[in-house]
CSV table of C-alpha atoms in Angstrom, one decimal:
chain,number,residue,atom,x,y,z
A,1,UNK,CA,-41.7,22.1,-1.8
A,2,UNK,CA,-39.1,23.2,-4.5
A,3,UNK,CA,-38.3,26.5,-2.5
A,4,UNK,CA,-37.4,24.3,0.5
A,5,UNK,CA,-35.1,22.3,-1.7
A,6,UNK,CA,-33.5,25.3,-3.2
A,7,UNK,CA,-32.7,26.8,0.3
A,8,UNK,CA,-30.9,23.6,1.4
A,9,UNK,CA,-27.2,24.3,1.7
A,10,UNK,CA,-24.9,22.2,-0.5
A,11,UNK,CA,-22.8,19.8,1.3
A,12,UNK,CA,-19.2,19.1,0.2
A,13,UNK,CA,-18.6,15.5,-0.6
A,14,UNK,CA,-16.7,13.6,2.3
A,15,UNK,CA,-14.9,11.4,-0.3
A,16,UNK,CA,-13.7,12.2,-3.8
A,17,UNK,CA,-15.2,9.0,-5.5
A,18,UNK,CA,-13.2,6.7,-7.8
A,19,UNK,CA,-9.9,7.6,-9.2
A,20,UNK,CA,-10.6,9.4,-12.5
A,21,UNK,CA,-8.7,9.3,-15.7
A,22,UNK,CA,-7.2,12.8,-16.5
A,23,UNK,CA,-5.7,13.8,-19.8
A,24,UNK,CA,-3.2,16.8,-19.9
A,25,UNK,CA,-1.2,18.3,-22.8
A,26,UNK,CA,1.3,15.4,-22.7
A,27,UNK,CA,0.1,12.8,-20.2
A,28,UNK,CA,-2.7,10.4,-19.3
A,29,UNK,CA,-3.1,9.9,-15.5
A,30,UNK,CA,-5.2,6.7,-14.9
A,31,UNK,CA,-5.9,4.3,-12.2
A,32,UNK,CA,-3.2,1.5,-11.8
A,33,UNK,CA,-3.4,-1.9,-13.3
A,34,UNK,CA,-1.5,-5.1,-12.2
A,35,UNK,CA,0.4,-4.9,-15.5
A,36,UNK,CA,2.2,-1.9,-14.1
A,37,UNK,CA,4.2,-3.9,-11.7
A,38,UNK,CA,7.3,-4.2,-14.0
A,39,UNK,CA,7.4,-0.4,-14.8
A,40,UNK,CA,7.0,0.4,-11.2
A,41,UNK,CA,9.8,-2.0,-10.1
A,42,UNK,CA,12.1,-0.7,-12.9
A,43,UNK,CA,11.7,2.9,-11.7
A,44,UNK,CA,11.8,2.2,-8.0
A,45,UNK,CA,14.9,0.1,-8.1
A,46,UNK,CA,16.7,3.3,-9.0
A,47,UNK,CA,18.2,4.5,-5.7
A,48,UNK,CA,18.2,8.1,-6.9
A,49,UNK,CA,14.3,7.8,-6.8
A,50,UNK,CA,13.8,5.6,-3.8
A,51,UNK,CA,16.0,7.7,-1.6
A,52,UNK,CA,13.6,10.6,-2.0
A,53,UNK,CA,10.6,8.6,-0.6
A,54,UNK,CA,9.9,7.5,2.9
A,55,UNK,CA,8.2,4.1,2.5
A,56,UNK,CA,10.0,2.5,-0.4
A,57,UNK,CA,12.5,-0.2,0.5
A,58,UNK,CA,15.8,-0.9,-1.3
A,59,UNK,CA,16.1,-3.2,-3.1
A,60,UNK,CA,12.7,-2.9,-4.7
A,61,UNK,CA,11.5,-5.7,-7.1
A,62,UNK,CA,8.5,-6.8,-9.1
A,63,UNK,CA,6.9,-8.6,-6.0
A,64,UNK,CA,7.1,-5.2,-4.1
A,65,UNK,CA,5.3,-3.6,-7.1
A,66,UNK,CA,2.7,-6.3,-7.0
A,67,UNK,CA,2.1,-6.1,-3.4
A,68,UNK,CA,1.6,-2.4,-3.7
A,69,UNK,CA,-0.7,-2.8,-6.7
A,70,UNK,CA,-2.8,-5.4,-4.8
A,71,UNK,CA,-3.4,-2.7,-2.1
A,72,UNK,CA,-4.2,0.3,-4.4
A,73,UNK,CA,-6.4,-1.5,-6.9
A,74,UNK,CA,-8.5,-3.2,-4.2
A,75,UNK,CA,-10.8,-0.2,-4.0
A,76,UNK,CA,-10.9,-0.6,-0.2
A,77,UNK,CA,-9.7,3.0,0.5
A,78,UNK,CA,-10.8,6.4,-1.0
A,79,UNK,CA,-7.3,7.2,-2.2
A,80,UNK,CA,-6.3,8.1,-5.8
A,81,UNK,CA,-3.2,6.5,-7.2
A,82,UNK,CA,-2.6,7.7,-10.6
A,83,UNK,CA,-0.3,5.9,-13.1
A,84,UNK,CA,1.4,8.7,-15.1
A,85,UNK,CA,1.7,7.6,-18.6
A,86,UNK,CA,3.4,9.1,-21.5
A,87,UNK,CA,2.6,7.7,-25.0
A,88,UNK,CA,1.1,4.7,-23.1
A,89,UNK,CA,4.2,4.2,-21.0
A,90,UNK,CA,4.1,4.0,-17.2
A,91,UNK,CA,6.5,6.6,-16.1
A,92,UNK,CA,5.6,7.6,-12.5
A,93,UNK,CA,2.9,7.9,-9.8
A,94,UNK,CA,0.9,10.7,-8.2
A,95,UNK,CA,-1.2,9.6,-5.2
A,96,UNK,CA,-3.6,11.4,-3.0
A,97,UNK,CA,-4.1,9.3,0.2
A,98,UNK,CA,-6.3,9.6,3.2
A,99,UNK,CA,-4.0,9.1,6.2
A,100,UNK,CA,-5.2,9.5,9.7
A,101,UNK,CA,-8.0,11.8,8.6
A,102,UNK,CA,-5.8,14.0,6.4
A,103,UNK,CA,-5.2,14.0,2.6
A,104,UNK,CA,-1.6,13.6,1.6
A,105,UNK,CA,0.0,13.9,-1.8
A,106,UNK,CA,2.9,11.8,-2.8
A,107,UNK,CA,4.7,11.3,-6.2
A,108,UNK,CA,7.6,10.0,-8.0
A,109,UNK,CA,9.0,10.1,-11.6
A,110,UNK,CA,11.2,7.7,-13.6
A,111,UNK,CA,14.6,9.5,-13.6
A,112,UNK,CA,14.7,9.5,-17.4
A,113,UNK,CA,11.8,12.0,-17.5
A,114,UNK,CA,13.4,14.4,-14.9
A,115,UNK,CA,13.7,18.1,-15.8
A,116,UNK,CA,10.9,18.3,-18.4
A,117,UNK,CA,8.0,19.6,-16.2
A,118,UNK,CA,6.2,16.3,-16.4
A,119,UNK,CA,5.6,15.9,-12.8
A,120,UNK,CA,4.5,19.6,-12.3
A,121,UNK,CA,2.0,18.9,-15.0
A,122,UNK,CA,0.7,15.7,-13.4
A,123,UNK,CA,0.6,17.1,-9.8
A,124,UNK,CA,-1.3,20.2,-11.0
A,125,UNK,CA,-3.8,18.2,-13.0
A,126,UNK,CA,-4.4,15.8,-10.0
A,127,UNK,CA,-4.8,18.6,-7.6
A,128,UNK,CA,-7.2,20.5,-9.8
A,129,UNK,CA,-9.4,17.4,-10.2
A,130,UNK,CA,-9.2,16.6,-6.5
A,131,UNK,CA,-10.2,20.1,-5.5
A,132,UNK,CA,-13.1,20.1,-7.9
A,133,UNK,CA,-14.3,16.9,-6.2
A,134,UNK,CA,-13.4,17.9,-2.7
A,135,UNK,CA,-14.0,21.8,-2.3
A,136,UNK,CA,-12.6,22.9,1.1
A,137,UNK,CA,-10.3,20.0,1.6
A,138,UNK,CA,-6.7,20.5,2.6
A,139,UNK,CA,-3.8,18.6,1.1
A,140,UNK,CA,-0.6,17.9,3.0
A,141,UNK,CA,2.7,17.0,1.5
A,142,UNK,CA,6.4,16.7,2.3
A,143,UNK,CA,9.8,16.6,0.7
A,144,UNK,CA,13.3,15.8,2.1
A,145,UNK,CA,15.2,18.9,2.6
A,146,UNK,CA,17.8,17.8,0.0
A,147,UNK,CA,15.1,17.2,-2.7
A,148,UNK,CA,15.3,20.7,-4.4
A,149,UNK,CA,13.1,19.7,-7.4
A,150,UNK,CA,10.3,18.5,-5.2
A,151,UNK,CA,10.5,21.6,-2.8
A,152,UNK,CA,10.2,23.8,-6.0
A,153,UNK,CA,7.3,21.8,-7.3
A,154,UNK,CA,5.3,22.1,-4.1
A,155,UNK,CA,5.9,25.8,-3.8
A,156,UNK,CA,4.9,26.4,-7.4
A,157,UNK,CA,1.6,24.5,-6.8
A,158,UNK,CA,0.9,27.0,-3.8
A,159,UNK,CA,1.8,24.7,-0.9
A,160,UNK,CA,2.7,26.6,2.2
A,161,UNK,CA,5.5,25.4,4.5
A,162,UNK,CA,4.3,24.4,8.0
A,163,UNK,CA,7.3,22.8,9.5
A,164,UNK,CA,10.4,20.5,9.5
A,165,UNK,CA,10.7,17.1,11.2
A,166,UNK,CA,12.9,14.2,11.1
A,167,UNK,CA,11.5,11.1,9.4
A,168,UNK,CA,12.7,7.6,8.8
A,169,UNK,CA,13.5,6.8,5.1
A,170,UNK,CA,13.5,2.9,4.3
A,171,UNK,CA,15.6,3.5,1.3
A,172,UNK,CA,18.3,5.7,3.2
A,173,UNK,CA,17.9,3.4,6.3
A,174,UNK,CA,18.2,6.5,8.3
A,175,UNK,CA,16.3,9.6,9.6
A,176,UNK,CA,16.3,12.8,7.4
A,177,UNK,CA,14.7,16.2,7.6
A,178,UNK,CA,11.4,16.4,5.8
A,179,UNK,CA,9.9,19.8,5.0
A,180,UNK,CA,6.2,19.7,5.7
A,181,UNK,CA,3.5,21.6,3.6
A,182,UNK,CA,-0.3,22.3,3.5
A,183,UNK,CA,-2.3,23.3,0.6
A,184,UNK,CA,-5.8,24.8,0.5
A,185,UNK,CA,-8.0,25.1,-2.4
A,186,UNK,CA,-7.5,29.0,-2.1
A,187,UNK,CA,-3.9,28.7,-2.1
A,188,UNK,CA,-3.9,26.3,-5.2
A,189,UNK,CA,-6.3,28.7,-7.1
A,190,UNK,CA,-4.1,31.8,-6.2
A,191,UNK,CA,-0.7,30.2,-7.3
A,192,UNK,CA,1.3,31.9,-9.9
A,193,UNK,CA,0.9,29.9,-13.2
A,194,UNK,CA,3.7,29.0,-15.4
A,195,UNK,CA,3.5,30.6,-18.9
C-alpha cells in the first residue's frame, strides 16, 4: 500500500492559500487591516503614484481606501494583497491577483520611499513565496511605458516582455501604452540577483 502512495505524482496546489506574513531585511509584508485606510489614502492621493496605476481614481480619499480594504480583507478571493510596512508604518502594496484565470502582480510605493530599492525587495520576496506555494504558475504584470522605474524592476525580477497595448488609466483619464510582461518560475529563479 505504501508503495502505491509513493508512486503517486505530486499535484501542484491550485490556489496559494491565505496571504502570509513575510519578513525581509528591512520590511514586513503582511495582510491588510482596516486600520490601513488612512495610510493608503495618503499615498494614493499623490498624483505621481496614482498616474502610474490603471484602476486608481483621482481624487482618492479614505472612503476609497476603506472600500478597497473591505474587498481585500473579505477572504472571498484567493488573492494576496500585502501591506508593505517599514518600522510598522504602511508604505505601499504588493498584490498577486487572480484575474480571468491568470495571476497578475501589481504594486505601488509611497513617494517618500522611492529610489531606495524597497519595492524591489518587496516584489522579490512576494514572488519567491508565491512560487514556493504555486510551482509552475506564471505571473503577468504591466507598467506604463513612461514608468521607467517599474519597467526596470520587472526586468530585474526576470519578467519577459510579451507586448504593448493601450489601456485606460482612471487617474490620467486617458489611454496610455502599457508594456505587458510574463514571468515563469524558471525565469524568476534564473534572474541576475543584485549584490
